[in-house]
XYZ file of C-alpha atoms in Angstrom:
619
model
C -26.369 27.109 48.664
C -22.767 27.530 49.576
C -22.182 23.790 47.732
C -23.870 24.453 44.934
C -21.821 27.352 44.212
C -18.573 25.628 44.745
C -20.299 22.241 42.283
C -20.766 25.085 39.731
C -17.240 26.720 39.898
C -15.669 23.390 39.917
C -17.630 22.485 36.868
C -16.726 25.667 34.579
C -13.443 25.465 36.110
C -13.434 21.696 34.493
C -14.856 22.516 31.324
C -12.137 25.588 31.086
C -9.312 22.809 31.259
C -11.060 20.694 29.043
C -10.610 23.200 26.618
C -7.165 24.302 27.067
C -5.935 20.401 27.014
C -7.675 20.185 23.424
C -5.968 23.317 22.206
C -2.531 22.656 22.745
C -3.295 18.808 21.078
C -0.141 16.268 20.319
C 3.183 17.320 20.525
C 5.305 16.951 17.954
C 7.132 14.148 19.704
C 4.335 11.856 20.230
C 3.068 12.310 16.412
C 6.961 10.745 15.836
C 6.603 8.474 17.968
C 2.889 7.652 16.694
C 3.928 7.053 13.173
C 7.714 5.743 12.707
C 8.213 4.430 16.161
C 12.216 3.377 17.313
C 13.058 3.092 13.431
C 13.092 7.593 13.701
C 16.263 8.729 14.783
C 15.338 11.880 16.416
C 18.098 14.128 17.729
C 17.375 16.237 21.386
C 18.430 19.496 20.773
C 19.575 19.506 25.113
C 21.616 17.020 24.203
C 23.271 19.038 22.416
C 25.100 20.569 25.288
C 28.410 20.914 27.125
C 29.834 17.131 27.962
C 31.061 16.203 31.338
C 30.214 18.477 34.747
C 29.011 21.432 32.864
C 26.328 19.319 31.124
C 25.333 17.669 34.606
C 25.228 20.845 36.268
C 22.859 22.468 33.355
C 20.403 19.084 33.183
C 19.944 19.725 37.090
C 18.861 23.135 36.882
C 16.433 22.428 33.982
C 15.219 19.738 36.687
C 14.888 22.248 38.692
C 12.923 24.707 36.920
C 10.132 23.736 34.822
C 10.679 24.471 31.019
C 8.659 24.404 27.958
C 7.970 21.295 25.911
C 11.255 20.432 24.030
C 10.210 20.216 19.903
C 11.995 17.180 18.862
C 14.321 17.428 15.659
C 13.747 14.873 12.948
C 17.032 13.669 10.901
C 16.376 12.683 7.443
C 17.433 9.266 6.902
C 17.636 8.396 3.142
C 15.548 5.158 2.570
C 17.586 1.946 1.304
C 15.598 -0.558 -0.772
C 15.094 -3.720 0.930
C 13.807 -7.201 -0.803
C 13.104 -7.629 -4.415
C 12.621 -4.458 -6.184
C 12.839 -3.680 -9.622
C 13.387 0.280 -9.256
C 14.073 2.695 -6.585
C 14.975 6.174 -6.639
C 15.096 8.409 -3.826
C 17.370 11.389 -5.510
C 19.510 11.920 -2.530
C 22.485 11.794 -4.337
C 21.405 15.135 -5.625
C 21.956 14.246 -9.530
C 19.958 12.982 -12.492
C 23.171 10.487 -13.591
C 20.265 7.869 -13.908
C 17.806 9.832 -15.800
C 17.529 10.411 -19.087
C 16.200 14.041 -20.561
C 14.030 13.761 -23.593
C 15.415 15.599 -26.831
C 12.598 14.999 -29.133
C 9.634 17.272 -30.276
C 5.932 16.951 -30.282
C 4.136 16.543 -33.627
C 1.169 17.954 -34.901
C 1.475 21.207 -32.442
C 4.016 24.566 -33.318
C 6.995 24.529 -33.431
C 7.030 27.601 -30.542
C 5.745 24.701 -27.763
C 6.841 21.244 -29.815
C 9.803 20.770 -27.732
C 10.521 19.160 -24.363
C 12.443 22.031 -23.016
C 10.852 22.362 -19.689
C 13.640 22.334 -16.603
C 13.891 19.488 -14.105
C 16.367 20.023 -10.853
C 16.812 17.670 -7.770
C 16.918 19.680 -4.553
C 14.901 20.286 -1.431
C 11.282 21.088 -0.878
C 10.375 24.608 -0.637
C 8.857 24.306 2.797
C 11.026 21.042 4.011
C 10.346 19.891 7.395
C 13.428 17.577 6.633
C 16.877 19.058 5.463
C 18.637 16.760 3.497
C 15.361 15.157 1.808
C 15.958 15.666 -2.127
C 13.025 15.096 -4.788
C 12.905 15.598 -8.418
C 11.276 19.221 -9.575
C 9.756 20.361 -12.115
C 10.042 24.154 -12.716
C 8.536 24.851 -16.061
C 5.540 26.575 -15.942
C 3.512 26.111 -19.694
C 6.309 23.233 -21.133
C 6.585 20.014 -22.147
C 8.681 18.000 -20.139
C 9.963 14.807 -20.295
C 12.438 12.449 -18.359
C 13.074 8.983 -18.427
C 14.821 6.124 -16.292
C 15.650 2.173 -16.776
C 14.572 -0.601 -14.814
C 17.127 -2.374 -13.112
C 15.726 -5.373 -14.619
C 12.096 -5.666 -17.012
C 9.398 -6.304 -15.239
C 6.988 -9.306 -16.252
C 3.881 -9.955 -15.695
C 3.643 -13.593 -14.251
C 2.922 -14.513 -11.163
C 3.527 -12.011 -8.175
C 2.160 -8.881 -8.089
C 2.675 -5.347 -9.229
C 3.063 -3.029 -6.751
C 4.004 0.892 -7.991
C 4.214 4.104 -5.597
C 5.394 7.099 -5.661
C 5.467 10.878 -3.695
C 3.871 13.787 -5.437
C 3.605 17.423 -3.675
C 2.427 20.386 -5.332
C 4.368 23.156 -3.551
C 2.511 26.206 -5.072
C -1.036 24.361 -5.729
C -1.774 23.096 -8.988
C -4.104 24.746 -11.634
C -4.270 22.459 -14.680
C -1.573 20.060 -15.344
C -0.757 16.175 -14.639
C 1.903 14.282 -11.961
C 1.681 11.011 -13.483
C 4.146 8.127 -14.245
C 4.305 6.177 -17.508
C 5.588 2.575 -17.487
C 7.088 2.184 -20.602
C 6.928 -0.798 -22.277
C 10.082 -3.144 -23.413
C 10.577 -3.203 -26.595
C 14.303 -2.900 -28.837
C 13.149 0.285 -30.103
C 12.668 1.874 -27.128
C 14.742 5.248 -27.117
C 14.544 6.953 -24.212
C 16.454 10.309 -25.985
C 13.486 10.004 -28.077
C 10.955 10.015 -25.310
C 7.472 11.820 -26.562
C 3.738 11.626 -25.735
C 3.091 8.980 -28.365
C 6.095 6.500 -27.219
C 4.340 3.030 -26.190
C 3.536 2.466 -21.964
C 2.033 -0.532 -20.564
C 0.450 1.790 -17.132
C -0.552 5.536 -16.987
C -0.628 5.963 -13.375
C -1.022 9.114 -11.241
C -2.801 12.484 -10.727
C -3.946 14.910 -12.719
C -6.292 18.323 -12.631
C -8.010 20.785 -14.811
C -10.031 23.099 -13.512
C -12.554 21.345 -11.355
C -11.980 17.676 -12.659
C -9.568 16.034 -10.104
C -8.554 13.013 -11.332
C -6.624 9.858 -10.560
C -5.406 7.854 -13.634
C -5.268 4.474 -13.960
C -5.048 3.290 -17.925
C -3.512 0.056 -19.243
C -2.754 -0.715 -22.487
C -4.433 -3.731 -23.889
C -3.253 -6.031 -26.839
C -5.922 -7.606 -28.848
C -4.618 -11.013 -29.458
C -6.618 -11.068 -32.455
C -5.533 -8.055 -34.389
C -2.413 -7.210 -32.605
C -3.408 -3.450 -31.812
C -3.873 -1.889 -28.047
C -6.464 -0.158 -26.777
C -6.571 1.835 -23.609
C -8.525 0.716 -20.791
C -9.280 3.405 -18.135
C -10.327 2.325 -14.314
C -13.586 3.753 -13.557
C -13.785 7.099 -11.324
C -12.920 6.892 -7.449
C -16.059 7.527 -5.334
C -13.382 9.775 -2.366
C -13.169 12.933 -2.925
C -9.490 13.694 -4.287
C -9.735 17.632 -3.628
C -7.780 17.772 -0.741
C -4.423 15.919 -2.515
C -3.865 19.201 -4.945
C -4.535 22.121 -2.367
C -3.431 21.144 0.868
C 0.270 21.485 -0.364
C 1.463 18.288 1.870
C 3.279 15.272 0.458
C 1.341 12.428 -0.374
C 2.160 9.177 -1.519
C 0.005 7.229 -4.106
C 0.660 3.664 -4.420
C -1.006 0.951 -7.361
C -1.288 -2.279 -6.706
C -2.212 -5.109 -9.421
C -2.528 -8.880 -8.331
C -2.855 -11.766 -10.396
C -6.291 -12.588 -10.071
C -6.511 -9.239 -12.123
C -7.990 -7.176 -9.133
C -6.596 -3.819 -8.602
C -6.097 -1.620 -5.991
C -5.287 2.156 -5.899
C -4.202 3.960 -2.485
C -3.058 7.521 -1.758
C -1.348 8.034 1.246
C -1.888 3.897 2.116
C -5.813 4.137 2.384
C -7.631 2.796 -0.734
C -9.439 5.661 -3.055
C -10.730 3.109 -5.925
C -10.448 -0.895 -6.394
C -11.733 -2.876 -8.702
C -11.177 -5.960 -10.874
C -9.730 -5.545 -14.736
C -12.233 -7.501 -16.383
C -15.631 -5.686 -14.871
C -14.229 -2.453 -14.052
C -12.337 -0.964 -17.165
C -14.143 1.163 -20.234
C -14.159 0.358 -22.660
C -14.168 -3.385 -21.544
C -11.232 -5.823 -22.128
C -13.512 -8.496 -24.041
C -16.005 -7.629 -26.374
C -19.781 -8.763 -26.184
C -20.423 -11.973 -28.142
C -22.582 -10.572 -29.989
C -23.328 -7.128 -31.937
C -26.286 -5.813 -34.013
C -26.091 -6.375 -37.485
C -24.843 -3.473 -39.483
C -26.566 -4.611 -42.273
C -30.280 -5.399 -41.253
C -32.924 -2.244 -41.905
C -35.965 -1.355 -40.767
C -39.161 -1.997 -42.832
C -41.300 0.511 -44.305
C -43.937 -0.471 -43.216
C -42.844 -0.702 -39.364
C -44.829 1.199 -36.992
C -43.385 2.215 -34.093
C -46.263 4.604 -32.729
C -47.999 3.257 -29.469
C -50.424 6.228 -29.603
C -52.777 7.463 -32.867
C -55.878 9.642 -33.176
C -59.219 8.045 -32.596
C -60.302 7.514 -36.436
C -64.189 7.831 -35.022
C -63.938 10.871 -33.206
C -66.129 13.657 -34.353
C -65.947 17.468 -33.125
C -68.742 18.430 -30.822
C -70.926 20.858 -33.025
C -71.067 23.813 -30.031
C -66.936 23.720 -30.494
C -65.860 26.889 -30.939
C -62.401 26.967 -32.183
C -62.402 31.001 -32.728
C -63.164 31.865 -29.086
C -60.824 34.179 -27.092
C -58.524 32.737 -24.279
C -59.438 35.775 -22.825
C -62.089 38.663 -22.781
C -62.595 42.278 -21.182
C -64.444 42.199 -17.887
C -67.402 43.556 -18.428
C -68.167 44.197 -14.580
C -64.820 46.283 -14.169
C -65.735 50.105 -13.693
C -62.942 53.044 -14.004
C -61.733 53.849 -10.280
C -62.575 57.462 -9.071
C -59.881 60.292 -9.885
C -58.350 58.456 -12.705
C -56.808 60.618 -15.112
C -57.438 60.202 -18.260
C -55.481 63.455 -20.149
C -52.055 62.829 -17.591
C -49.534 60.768 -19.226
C -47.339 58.015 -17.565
C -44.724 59.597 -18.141
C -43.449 63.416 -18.926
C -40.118 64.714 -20.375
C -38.098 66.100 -17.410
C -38.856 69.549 -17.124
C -35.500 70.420 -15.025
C -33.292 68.366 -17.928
C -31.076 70.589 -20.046
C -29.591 70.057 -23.342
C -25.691 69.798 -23.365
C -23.771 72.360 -24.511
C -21.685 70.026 -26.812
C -25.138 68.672 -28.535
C -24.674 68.918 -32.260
C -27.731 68.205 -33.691
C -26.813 67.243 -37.084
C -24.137 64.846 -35.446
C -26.507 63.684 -33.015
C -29.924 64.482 -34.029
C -32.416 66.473 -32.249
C -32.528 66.550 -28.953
C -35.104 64.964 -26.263
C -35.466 65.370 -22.698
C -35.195 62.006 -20.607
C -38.731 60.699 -19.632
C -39.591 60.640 -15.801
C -42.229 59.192 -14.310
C -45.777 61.957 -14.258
C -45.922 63.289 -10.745
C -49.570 63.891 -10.859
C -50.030 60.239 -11.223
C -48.206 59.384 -7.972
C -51.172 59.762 -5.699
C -53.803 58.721 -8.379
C -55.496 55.475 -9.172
C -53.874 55.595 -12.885
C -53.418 57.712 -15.652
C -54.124 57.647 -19.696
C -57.060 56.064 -21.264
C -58.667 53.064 -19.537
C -59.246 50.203 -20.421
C -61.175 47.081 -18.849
C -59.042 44.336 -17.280
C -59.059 41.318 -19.016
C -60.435 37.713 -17.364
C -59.909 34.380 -18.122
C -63.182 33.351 -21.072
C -64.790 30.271 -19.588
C -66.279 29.666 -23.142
C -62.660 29.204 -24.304
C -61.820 25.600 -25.597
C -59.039 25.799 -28.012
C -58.058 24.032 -30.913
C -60.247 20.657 -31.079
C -58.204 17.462 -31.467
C -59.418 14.204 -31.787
C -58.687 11.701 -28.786
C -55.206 9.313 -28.369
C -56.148 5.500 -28.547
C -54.010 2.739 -28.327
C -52.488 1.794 -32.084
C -53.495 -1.696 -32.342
C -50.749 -1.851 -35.440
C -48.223 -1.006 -32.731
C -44.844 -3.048 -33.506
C -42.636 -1.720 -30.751
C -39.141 0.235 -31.213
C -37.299 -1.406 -33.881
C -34.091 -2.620 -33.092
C -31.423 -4.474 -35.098
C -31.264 -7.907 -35.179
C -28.096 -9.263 -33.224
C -25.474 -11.444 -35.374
C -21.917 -12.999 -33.735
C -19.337 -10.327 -33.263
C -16.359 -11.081 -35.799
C -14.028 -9.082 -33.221
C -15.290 -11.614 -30.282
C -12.225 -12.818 -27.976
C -11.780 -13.333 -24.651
C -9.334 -12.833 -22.518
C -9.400 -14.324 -18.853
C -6.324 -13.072 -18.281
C -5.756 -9.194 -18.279
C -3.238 -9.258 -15.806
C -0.571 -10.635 -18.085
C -0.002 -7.708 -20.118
C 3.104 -6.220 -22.254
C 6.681 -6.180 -19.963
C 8.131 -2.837 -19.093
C 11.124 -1.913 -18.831
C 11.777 1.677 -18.040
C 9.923 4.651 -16.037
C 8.845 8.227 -17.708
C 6.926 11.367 -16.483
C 5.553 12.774 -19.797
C 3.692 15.989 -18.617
C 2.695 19.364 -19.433
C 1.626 21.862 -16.742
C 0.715 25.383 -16.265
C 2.113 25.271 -12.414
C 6.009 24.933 -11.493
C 7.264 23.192 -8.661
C 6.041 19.898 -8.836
C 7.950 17.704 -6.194
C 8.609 14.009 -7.210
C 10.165 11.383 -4.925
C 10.592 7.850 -3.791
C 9.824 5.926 -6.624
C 9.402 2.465 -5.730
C 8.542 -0.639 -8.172
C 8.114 -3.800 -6.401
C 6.457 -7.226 -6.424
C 6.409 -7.927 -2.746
C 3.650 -5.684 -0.847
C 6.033 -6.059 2.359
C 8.915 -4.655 0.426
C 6.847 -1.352 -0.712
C 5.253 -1.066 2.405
C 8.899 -1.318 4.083
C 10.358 1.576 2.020
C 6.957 3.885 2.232
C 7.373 3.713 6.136
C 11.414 4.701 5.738
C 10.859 7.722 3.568
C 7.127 8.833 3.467
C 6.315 7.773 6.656
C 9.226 10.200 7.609
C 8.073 13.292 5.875
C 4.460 12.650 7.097
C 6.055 12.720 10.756
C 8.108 15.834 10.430
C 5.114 17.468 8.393
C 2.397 16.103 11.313
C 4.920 17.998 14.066
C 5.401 21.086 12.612
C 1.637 21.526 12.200
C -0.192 24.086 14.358
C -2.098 23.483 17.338
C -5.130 22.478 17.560
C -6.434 26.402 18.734
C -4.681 27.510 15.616
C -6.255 25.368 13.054
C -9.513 26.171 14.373
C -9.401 29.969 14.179
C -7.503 29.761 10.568
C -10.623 27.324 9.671
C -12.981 30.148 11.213
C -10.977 32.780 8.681
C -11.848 30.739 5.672
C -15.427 29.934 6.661
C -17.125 32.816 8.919
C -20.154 30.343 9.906
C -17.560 28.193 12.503
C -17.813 31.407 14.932
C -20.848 30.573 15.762
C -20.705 27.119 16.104
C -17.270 27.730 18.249
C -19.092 30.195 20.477
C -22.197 27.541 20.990
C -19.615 24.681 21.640
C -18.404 26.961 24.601
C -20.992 29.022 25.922
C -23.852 26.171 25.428
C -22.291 23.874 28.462
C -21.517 26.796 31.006
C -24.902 28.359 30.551
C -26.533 25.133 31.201
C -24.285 24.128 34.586
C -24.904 28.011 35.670
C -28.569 26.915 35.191
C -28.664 23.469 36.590
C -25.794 24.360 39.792
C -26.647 27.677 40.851
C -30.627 28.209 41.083
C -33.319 26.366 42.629
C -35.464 26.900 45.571
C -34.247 27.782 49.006
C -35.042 26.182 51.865
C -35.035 27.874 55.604
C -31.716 27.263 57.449
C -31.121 27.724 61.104
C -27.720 29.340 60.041
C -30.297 32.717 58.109
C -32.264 32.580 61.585
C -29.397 33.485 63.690
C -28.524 35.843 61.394
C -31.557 38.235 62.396
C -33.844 38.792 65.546
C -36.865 37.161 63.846
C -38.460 34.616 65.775
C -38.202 30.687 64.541
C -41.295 29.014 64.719
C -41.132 25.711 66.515
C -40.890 23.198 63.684
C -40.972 20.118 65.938
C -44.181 20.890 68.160
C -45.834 21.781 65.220
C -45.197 18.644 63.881
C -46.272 16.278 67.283
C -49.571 18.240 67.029
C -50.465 17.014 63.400
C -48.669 13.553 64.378
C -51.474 13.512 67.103
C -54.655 14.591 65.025
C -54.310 12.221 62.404
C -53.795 9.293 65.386
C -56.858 10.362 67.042
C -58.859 10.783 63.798
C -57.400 6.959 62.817
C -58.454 5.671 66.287
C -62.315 7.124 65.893
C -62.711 5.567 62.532
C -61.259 2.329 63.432
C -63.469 1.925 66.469
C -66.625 2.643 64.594
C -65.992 0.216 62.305
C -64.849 -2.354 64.309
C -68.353 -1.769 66.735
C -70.210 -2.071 63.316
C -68.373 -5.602 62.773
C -69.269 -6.987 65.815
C -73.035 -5.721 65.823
C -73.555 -7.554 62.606
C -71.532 -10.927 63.485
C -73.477 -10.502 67.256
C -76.832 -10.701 64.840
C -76.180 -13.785 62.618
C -74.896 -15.511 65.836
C -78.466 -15.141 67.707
C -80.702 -15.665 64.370
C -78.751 -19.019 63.683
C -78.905 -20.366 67.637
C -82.785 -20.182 67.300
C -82.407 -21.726 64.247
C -80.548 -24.967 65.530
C -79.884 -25.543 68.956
C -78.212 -28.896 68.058
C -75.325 -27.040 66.598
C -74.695 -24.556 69.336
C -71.336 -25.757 69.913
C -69.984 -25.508 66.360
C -71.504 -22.002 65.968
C -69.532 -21.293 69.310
C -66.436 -22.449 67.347
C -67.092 -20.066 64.361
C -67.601 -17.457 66.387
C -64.442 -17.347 67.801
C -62.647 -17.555 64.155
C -64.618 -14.850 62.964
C -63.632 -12.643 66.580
C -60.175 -13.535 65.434
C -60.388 -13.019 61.739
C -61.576 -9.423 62.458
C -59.007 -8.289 65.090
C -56.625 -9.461 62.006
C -58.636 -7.600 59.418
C -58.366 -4.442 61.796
C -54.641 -4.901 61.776
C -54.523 -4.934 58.194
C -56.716 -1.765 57.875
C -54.997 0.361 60.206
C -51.620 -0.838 58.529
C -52.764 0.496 55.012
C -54.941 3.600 56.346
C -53.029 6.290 54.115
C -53.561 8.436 57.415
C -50.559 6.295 58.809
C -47.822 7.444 56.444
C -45.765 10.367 58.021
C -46.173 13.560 56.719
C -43.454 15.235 54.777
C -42.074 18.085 56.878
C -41.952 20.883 53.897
């Protein structure tokens, strides 16, 4: 007993631990570590102490004594572009010298909201985990704003990939409004003073939210090589759900990736959310169908399109009665005892008093309220009665004559299909129009929109390179400052109620069943509990040699009386089958003597298996 109840302390003791060790979860120096590896340069804040003896002296008494886990300080590292690139912009220089603000005005809307006045600033993120990390802000709430950048060089499609990405963080949530990025496309008339809504873009690219519709753009622009006009193409809807990215209020990086074999790729924070290829994947499509129906063909008069018509032959049955009730008054109902037929449902309320400030030829004349008749409380019913009514099983209903198929049926009438005049084909969607600067057109009801890192790229090892050196980084410094694992649990319990329970089943579910399993069960006699007491001990062992020695007596008896039963009946076939034959005496003699032999074996075996053999069990 004394073991089990050191198993079962050991056990919650282990289950105790368990839990504390998943509480405190990573430090913040192994998420570093995790994520940006020796590229981090991470400063100690002890070794930030006195130099020479002094610092010595202090490092062995912190040996000495055990101290708390040390957080680790990140340093913010601007990223430096790396490879081919066609535009990077990290805003660390804390300026917009690069950036162009748009002067123009919106047309077809007031002139109150027509023009792109709303404020842009580079500086820090509200909550920065990394001082020193500048973005580009928006902090316009319910403006147009618009700003606008060159390309080092134009980018054309050929080729190598496209690979665009970005940071977006929406500081203070977001409640309707867009983060995305417009690529604009090259062209000599391309002002980007002059930047509007309407100015041509080859890519729309980024997120945006209204209400409940979380979305992720991705729209090219399309030239019809036969007329010369675009059309926008828009990626079909990603399956993840893209909730979390506008209310979790952490930096996340979203990333577009075309290839030349026109499949496309769309990642937020490096995992894909949507991929696809541009000729199967886009609506409206890139090619039209080869054919179309012909806007000219019409359908006969005398097409019919009904699969179903009245039976021409029916005939109404002549005992159809069209004028019959759905329903009738039982006549089997009878009036229940005490109901009263002069007592009204309701009465006006006899303790109701007229206002003082009723003016009757203002308001009319006055009426008590009606309250329900207490005399009718405690009887069956009250007012005139009347028989329930029933369901009339002579009811039919209006007579129709049966469906049958239409044997003139022609089907649904469609349009004949003709060659589409528009037909073209293009196997090549990848190749679009050349770009040559970048532009974040937006309007949005929520300030403090937090832009950084754009990248443009046609190497994926060059974006990933520069997405490790600066997002990679925040993600780090964001991932260590986070709360424990205890912590997020009980501000998760705050938001949803329900997580108590399944917090205190998670805990309490284990320990009751090891209090169960370790500490009962059935006690057995121990010679430790007879010393204990002047009771006397019964003598476990001669009780035990006495049954030993019944059941080997009761063995021996029934072995012997078989055996003498054997040898009576083998003694018997011997003498009948010498008086048979004498003249084979000598090989009966010989059989005999097998047979002794085969029986003294056959008694072996017996006694071997005899269940009255096995020991018996001593409890």
């Amino acid at each position: 007993m004394a073991q089990k109840l050191r198993l079962c302390v050991v056990a919650v003791l282990a289950v105790a631990l368990m839990s504390l060790s998943l509480a405190q979860g990573h430090t913040e120096e192994d998420l570093v570590e995790d994520i940006m590896g020796d590229e981090m340069d991470v400063e100690d804040d002890l070794d930030l102490g006195v130099a020479g003896d002094e610092e010595e002296e202090e490092e062995a008494e912190k040996e000495a004594e055990p101290a708390a886990p040390v957080i680790p300080k990140v340093t913010y590292k601007p990223p430096e572009p790396m490879g081919e690139h066609f535009f990077a912009e990290s805003f660390d220089r804390g300026t917009l010298d690069s950036w162009v603000l748009s002067k123009a005005k919106k047309e077809d809307i007031d002139e109150d909201i027509a023009k792109y006045d709303g404020k842009w600033s580079v500086e820090d993120m509200k909550d920065s985990k990394l001082p020193g990390d500048k973005g580009l802000v928006l902090k316009s709430r319910a403006k147009h704003h618009a700003i606008s950048a060159q390309l080092l060089r134009p980018f054309i499609f050929d080729t190598k990939p496209l690979i665009l990405q970005y940071e977006v963080n929406f500081q203070t949530g977001i409640d309707c409004g867009g983060a995305y990025i417009k690529l604009l496309t090259q062209s000599p008339d391309l002002d980007l003073d002059q930047f509007v809504d309407k100015t041509p873009y080859t890519i729309m690219f980024g997120p945006d939210k209204c209400g409940e519709d979380y979305k992720l753009h991705f729209i090219f622009r399309h030239k019809n090589p036969k007329t010369g006009e675009y059309e926008e193409k828009h990626a079909k809807k990603p399956d993840a759900d893209l909730r979390t990215y506008y209310t979790d209020k952490k930096t996340h990086l979203y990333t577009l990736v075309l290839n030349p074999d026109n499949s496309f790729e769309v990642l937020v924070d490096q995992t894909v959310v949507n991929s696809g290829n541009l000729l199967t994947d886009m609506t409206p499509a890139v090619n039209p169908a080869a054919e179309i129906e012909d806007p000219d063909d019409r359908k006969p008069d005398d097409w019919d399109e009904m699969p179903k018509i009245q039976d021409p032959d029916a005939v109404k049955p002549e005992d159809w009665d069209e004028d019959a009730p759905a329903q009738i008054p039982d006549e089997g109902a009878v009036k229940p005892d005490g109901w009263l037929d002069d007592e009204l449902d309701y009465i006006s309320d006899p303790e109701a008093i007229k206002p003082e400030d009723w003016d009757e030829d203002m308001d009319g004349e006055w009426e008590a309220p009606q309250v329900p008749n207490p005399a009718c409380e405690t009887a069956p019913g009250c007012g005139t009665w009347q028989r329930p009514n029933i369901d009339n099983p002579n009811y039919k209903g209006k007579w129709k004559p049966a469906m049958i198929d239409n044997p003139n049926y022609q089907g649904v009438w469609k349009p004949r299909k003709v060659a589409n005049p528009d037909f073209f084909e293009d196997l090549h969607p990848f190749r679009m129009s050349p770009f040559s600067a970048v532009g974040l057109e937006l309007w949005s009801m929520s300030s403090d929109i937090f832009f950084d890192n754009f990248f443009i790229t046609n190497e994926r090892s060059t974006a990933d390179r520069w997405a490790t050196d600066g997002w990679g980084l925040k993600k780090a410094a964001e991932g260590a400052a986070e709360p424990g694992l205890a912590t997020q649990m009980l501000t998760a319990a705050e938001e949803r109620p329900w997580l108590w329970v399944v917090y205190v089943l998670t805990v309490a579910l284990p320990l009751v069943l090891i209090i169960v399993f370790c500490c009962t069960g059935k006690k057995s006699p121990d010679a430790a509990e007879y010393k204990k007491t002047d009771e006397p001990q019964p003598d476990v062992k001669e009780e035990e040699e006495e049954e030993e020695e019944v059941v080997r007596k009761e063995e021996q008896k029934s072995t012997q009386g078989w055996s003498s039963s054997c040898h009576f009946s083998l003694a018997a076939d011997k003498k009948s089958d010498a008086e048979d034959s004498p003249a084979e005496k000598g090989e009966e003699e010989e059989e005999q003597d097998e047979n002794d032999a085969s029986a003294e074996t056959l008694e072996d075996d017996v006694l071997r298996r005899s269940p009255r053999t096995r020991r018996v069990r001593k409890d």
